[in-house]
PDB file of C-alpha atoms in Angstrom:
ATOM      1  CA  MET A 199      -6.778  10.366  -5.378  1.00 97.00           C
ATOM      2  CA  VAL A 200      -4.872   8.432  -2.700  1.00 98.00           C
ATOM      3  CA  GLY A 201      -2.223   6.143  -4.187  1.00 98.00           C
ATOM      4  CA  ILE A 202      -1.749   2.590  -2.975  1.00 98.00           C
ATOM      5  CA  VAL A 203       1.536   0.688  -2.580  1.00 98.00           C
ATOM      6  CA  ILE A 204       1.714  -3.045  -1.943  1.00 98.00           C
ATOM      7  CA  VAL A 205       4.866  -4.241  -0.168  1.00 98.00           C
ATOM      8  CA  SER A 206       5.479  -7.971  -0.145  1.00 98.00           C
ATOM      9  CA  HIS A 207       8.506 -10.191   0.187  1.00 97.00           C
ATOM     10  CA  SER A 208       7.473 -11.704  -3.146  1.00 97.00           C
ATOM     11  CA  ALA A 209       7.287  -9.657  -6.333  1.00 97.00           C
ATOM     12  CA  LYS A 210       4.705 -12.101  -7.665  1.00 98.00           C
ATOM     13  CA  VAL A 211       2.490 -11.653  -4.606  1.00 98.00           C
ATOM     14  CA  ALA A 212       2.724  -7.850  -4.773  1.00 98.00           C
ATOM     15  CA  GLU A 213       2.006  -7.796  -8.503  1.00 98.00           C
ATOM     16  CA  GLY A 214      -0.873 -10.281  -8.143  1.00 98.00           C
ATOM     17  CA  ILE A 215      -2.507  -8.200  -5.432  1.00 98.00           C
ATOM     18  CA  CYS A 216      -2.129  -5.095  -7.597  1.00 98.00           C
ATOM     19  CA  ASP A 217      -3.712  -6.936 -10.536  1.00 98.00           C
ATOM     20  CA  LEU A 218      -6.635  -8.159  -8.446  1.00 97.00           C
ATOM     21  CA  ALA A 219      -7.192  -4.846  -6.671  1.00 97.00           C
ATOM     22  CA  GLY A 220      -6.917  -3.037  -9.986  1.00 96.00           C
ATOM     23  CA  GLN A 221     -10.012  -4.897 -11.162  1.00 96.00           C
ATOM     24  CA  MET A 222     -11.974  -3.046  -8.460  1.00 94.00           C
ATOM     25  CA  ALA A 223     -10.479   0.388  -9.087  1.00 95.00           C
ATOM     26  CA  ARG A 224     -10.978   3.315 -11.392  1.00 94.00           C
ATOM     27  CA  ALA A 225      -8.719   3.186 -14.412  1.00 94.00           C
ATOM     28  CA  ASP A 226      -6.601   6.073 -13.144  1.00 95.00           C
ATOM     29  CA  GLN A 227      -6.114   4.647  -9.640  1.00 96.00           C
ATOM     30  CA  LYS A 228      -2.398   4.277  -8.861  1.00 97.00           C
ATOM     31  CA  ILE A 229      -1.592   0.865  -7.371  1.00 98.00           C
ATOM     32  CA  LEU A 230       2.112   0.096  -7.234  1.00 98.00           C
ATOM     33  CA  ALA A 231       3.878  -3.126  -6.339  1.00 98.00           C
ATOM     34  CA  ALA A 232       7.092  -3.084  -4.324  1.00 98.00           C
ATOM     35  CA  GLY A 233       7.833  -6.751  -3.937  1.00 97.00           C
ATOM     36  CA  GLY A 234      10.977  -8.810  -3.678  1.00 95.00           C
ATOM     37  CA  MET A 235      14.555  -7.787  -4.214  1.00 96.00           C
ATOM     38  CA  ALA A 236      16.186  -6.304  -7.330  1.00 91.00           C
ATOM     39  CA  ASP A 237      17.725  -9.693  -8.207  1.00 95.00           C
ATOM     40  CA  GLY A 238      14.318 -11.388  -8.063  1.00 94.00           C
ATOM     41  CA  SER A 239      14.892 -13.061  -4.722  1.00 97.00           C
ATOM     42  CA  ILE A 240      12.493 -12.983  -1.792  1.00 97.00           C
ATOM     43  CA  GLY A 241      12.784  -9.986   0.500  1.00 97.00           C
ATOM     44  CA  THR A 242      11.907  -6.333   0.807  1.00 97.00           C
ATOM     45  CA  ASP A 243      13.962  -3.370  -0.311  1.00 96.00           C
ATOM     46  CA  ALA A 244      13.499   0.070   1.246  1.00 97.00           C
ATOM     47  CA  VAL A 245      14.671   1.818  -1.926  1.00 97.00           C
ATOM     48  CA  ARG A 246      12.110  -0.039  -4.044  1.00 97.00           C
ATOM     49  CA  VAL A 247       9.403   0.816  -1.522  1.00 98.00           C
ATOM     50  CA  SER A 248      10.438   4.483  -1.531  1.00 98.00           C
ATOM     51  CA  GLU A 249      10.392   4.559  -5.344  1.00 98.00           C
ATOM     52  CA  ALA A 250       6.928   2.980  -5.404  1.00 98.00           C
ATOM     53  CA  ILE A 251       5.619   5.541  -2.916  1.00 98.00           C
ATOM     54  CA  GLN A 252       6.970   8.347  -5.089  1.00 98.00           C
ATOM     55  CA  ALA A 253       5.419   6.785  -8.211  1.00 98.00           C
ATOM     56  CA  ALA A 254       2.046   6.449  -6.459  1.00 98.00           C
ATOM     57  CA  TRP A 255       2.269   9.939  -5.015  1.00 97.00           C
ATOM     58  CA  SER A 256      -0.386  12.611  -5.282  1.00 96.00           C
ATOM     59  CA  ASP A 257      -1.154  15.512  -2.982  1.00 97.00           C
ATOM     60  CA  ASP A 258      -3.854  13.278  -1.469  1.00 98.00           C
ATOM     61  CA  GLY A 259      -1.164  10.943  -0.098  1.00 98.00           C
ATOM     62  CA  VAL A 260      -0.266   7.281  -0.276  1.00 98.00           C
ATOM     63  CA  LEU A 261      -1.395   4.257   1.691  1.00 98.00           C
ATOM     64  CA  VAL A 262       1.076   1.374   2.036  1.00 98.00           C
ATOM     65  CA  LEU A 263       0.017  -2.192   2.768  1.00 98.00           C
ATOM     66  CA  VAL A 264       2.629  -4.718   3.901  1.00 98.00           C
ATOM     67  CA  ASP A 265       2.780  -8.484   4.305  1.00 97.00           C
ATOM     68  CA  LEU A 266       5.187  -9.610   7.055  1.00 91.00           C
ATOM     69  CA  GLY A 267       7.368  -8.101   9.778  1.00 89.00           C
ATOM     70  CA  SER A 268      10.431  -7.002   7.840  1.00 93.00           C
ATOM     71  CA  ALA A 269       8.188  -5.420   5.213  1.00 96.00           C
ATOM     72  CA  VAL A 270       7.169  -3.023   7.971  1.00 96.00           C
ATOM     73  CA  LEU A 271      10.825  -2.321   8.747  1.00 96.00           C
ATOM     74  CA  SER A 272      11.655  -1.736   5.063  1.00 97.00           C
ATOM     75  CA  THR A 273       8.676   0.573   4.749  1.00 98.00           C
ATOM     76  CA  ASP A 274       9.788   2.517   7.824  1.00 97.00           C
ATOM     77  CA  MET A 275      13.245   2.881   6.236  1.00 97.00           C
ATOM     78  CA  ALA A 276      11.627   3.901   2.917  1.00 98.00           C
ATOM     79  CA  LEU A 277       9.747   6.676   4.691  1.00 98.00           C
ATOM     80  CA  GLU A 278      13.059   8.025   5.971  1.00 97.00           C
ATOM     81  CA  LEU A 279      14.187   8.374   2.335  1.00 97.00           C
ATOM     82  CA  LEU A 280      11.286  10.728   1.577  1.00 97.00           C
ATOM     83  CA  ASP A 281      11.258  14.411   2.288  1.00 96.00           C
ATOM     84  CA  GLU A 282       9.285  15.409   5.341  1.00 96.00           C
ATOM     85  CA  SER A 283       6.357  16.954   3.471  1.00 96.00           C
ATOM     86  CA  MET A 284       5.815  13.743   1.505  1.00 97.00           C
ATOM     87  CA  ARG A 285       6.317  11.530   4.562  1.00 97.00           C
ATOM     88  CA  ALA A 286       3.554  13.431   6.368  1.00 97.00           C
ATOM     89  CA  LYS A 287       1.032  12.159   3.829  1.00 98.00           C
ATOM     90  CA  VAL A 288       1.984   8.474   3.845  1.00 98.00           C
ATOM     91  CA  ARG A 289       0.258   5.945   6.099  1.00 98.00           C
ATOM     92  CA  VAL A 290       1.014   2.266   6.667  1.00 98.00           C
ATOM     93  CA  ALA A 291      -2.069   0.132   7.193  1.00 98.00           C
ATOM     94  CA  ASP A 292      -2.230  -2.503   9.916  1.00 97.00           C
ATOM     95  CA  ALA A 293      -4.403  -4.701   7.750  1.00 97.00           C
ATOM     96  CA  PRO A 294      -4.444  -8.044   5.939  1.00 97.00           C
ATOM     97  CA  ILE A 295      -2.601  -7.273   2.732  1.00 97.00           C
ATOM     98  CA  LEU A 296      -5.060  -8.666   0.160  1.00 97.00           C
ATOM     99  CA  GLU A 297      -8.360  -7.801   1.780  1.00 97.00           C
ATOM    100  CA  GLY A 298      -6.977  -4.463   2.946  1.00 98.00           C
ATOM    101  CA  ALA A 299      -5.678  -3.617  -0.519  1.00 98.00           C
ATOM    102  CA  ILE A 300      -8.986  -4.324  -2.197  1.00 97.00           C
ATOM    103  CA  SER A 301     -10.894  -2.346   0.423  1.00 97.00           C
ATOM    104  CA  ALA A 302      -8.423   0.539   0.194  1.00 98.00           C
ATOM    105  CA  VAL A 303      -8.490   0.663  -3.583  1.00 98.00           C
ATOM    106  CA  VAL A 304     -12.277   0.817  -3.681  1.00 97.00           C
ATOM    107  CA  GLU A 305     -12.295   3.579  -1.056  1.00 98.00           C
ATOM    108  CA  ALA A 306      -9.541   5.536  -2.804  1.00 98.00           C
ATOM    109  CA  SER A 307     -11.261   5.180  -6.162  1.00 97.00           C
ATOM    110  CA  VAL A 308     -14.334   7.023  -4.909  1.00 97.00           C
ATOM    111  CA  GLY A 309     -12.134   9.935  -3.871  1.00 97.00           C
ATOM    112  CA  SER A 310     -12.003   9.422  -0.115  1.00 98.00           C
ATOM    113  CA  LEU A 311      -9.375  11.141   1.980  1.00 98.00           C
ATOM    114  CA  LEU A 312      -6.247   9.324   3.152  1.00 98.00           C
ATOM    115  CA  GLU A 313      -7.478   8.759   6.715  1.00 98.00           C
ATOM    116  CA  GLN A 314     -10.717   7.215   5.436  1.00 98.00           C
ATOM    117  CA  VAL A 315      -8.817   4.966   3.016  1.00 98.00           C
ATOM    118  CA  LEU A 316      -6.612   3.881   5.932  1.00 98.00           C
ATOM    119  CA  ALA A 317      -9.624   3.180   8.167  1.00 98.00           C
ATOM    120  CA  THR A 318     -11.309   1.153   5.438  1.00 98.00           C
ATOM    121  CA  ALA A 319      -8.175  -0.915   4.836  1.00 98.00           C
ATOM    122  CA  GLU A 320      -7.765  -1.583   8.540  1.00 98.00           C
ATOM    123  CA  GLY A 321     -11.464  -2.463   8.784  1.00 97.00           C
ATOM    124  CA  ALA A 322     -10.681  -5.447   6.562  1.00 96.00           C
ATOM    125  CA  ARG A 323      -9.255  -7.130   9.689  1.00 95.00           C
ATOM    126  CA  GLU A 324     -12.841  -7.730  10.764  1.00 94.00           C
ATOM    127  CA  MET A 325     -14.056  -9.248   7.501  1.00 91.00           C
ATOM    128  CA  ARG A 326     -15.463 -12.730   7.982  1.00 90.00           C
ATOM    129  CA  LYS A 327     -15.064 -15.196   5.156  1.00 87.00           C
ATOM    130  CA  ILE A 328     -17.372 -17.848   6.548  1.00 93.00           C
ATOM    131  CA  LEU A 329     -20.597 -16.882   8.264  1.00 87.00           C
TER     132      LEU A 329
END
């Protein structure tokens, strides 16, 4: 099953998204938060992101969702910390972090492949909230 990692500048935001998305997932779905800095301050840490990817890892891969610009940079740096075989099975979604995470978790929980989980997360960009 594809693992999911949530990267936010805020640990509380990352953990909250994991909690909410976890309500939609199978019990064994891996959803890891990589938010904030080690001292509790706001920011992103490539080492924490890399550790979360490794914790969420399965042979099916990992999808990472990020909040703001430097979260993308930290995630790119985190990928450099992984060995090449693992890096080849990690994708970063260009998606709204909350809606994308929930969509991705549901898709991953039904056993979809990494590319389908990515496409579903990125499809959340088109979700309308008010019709």
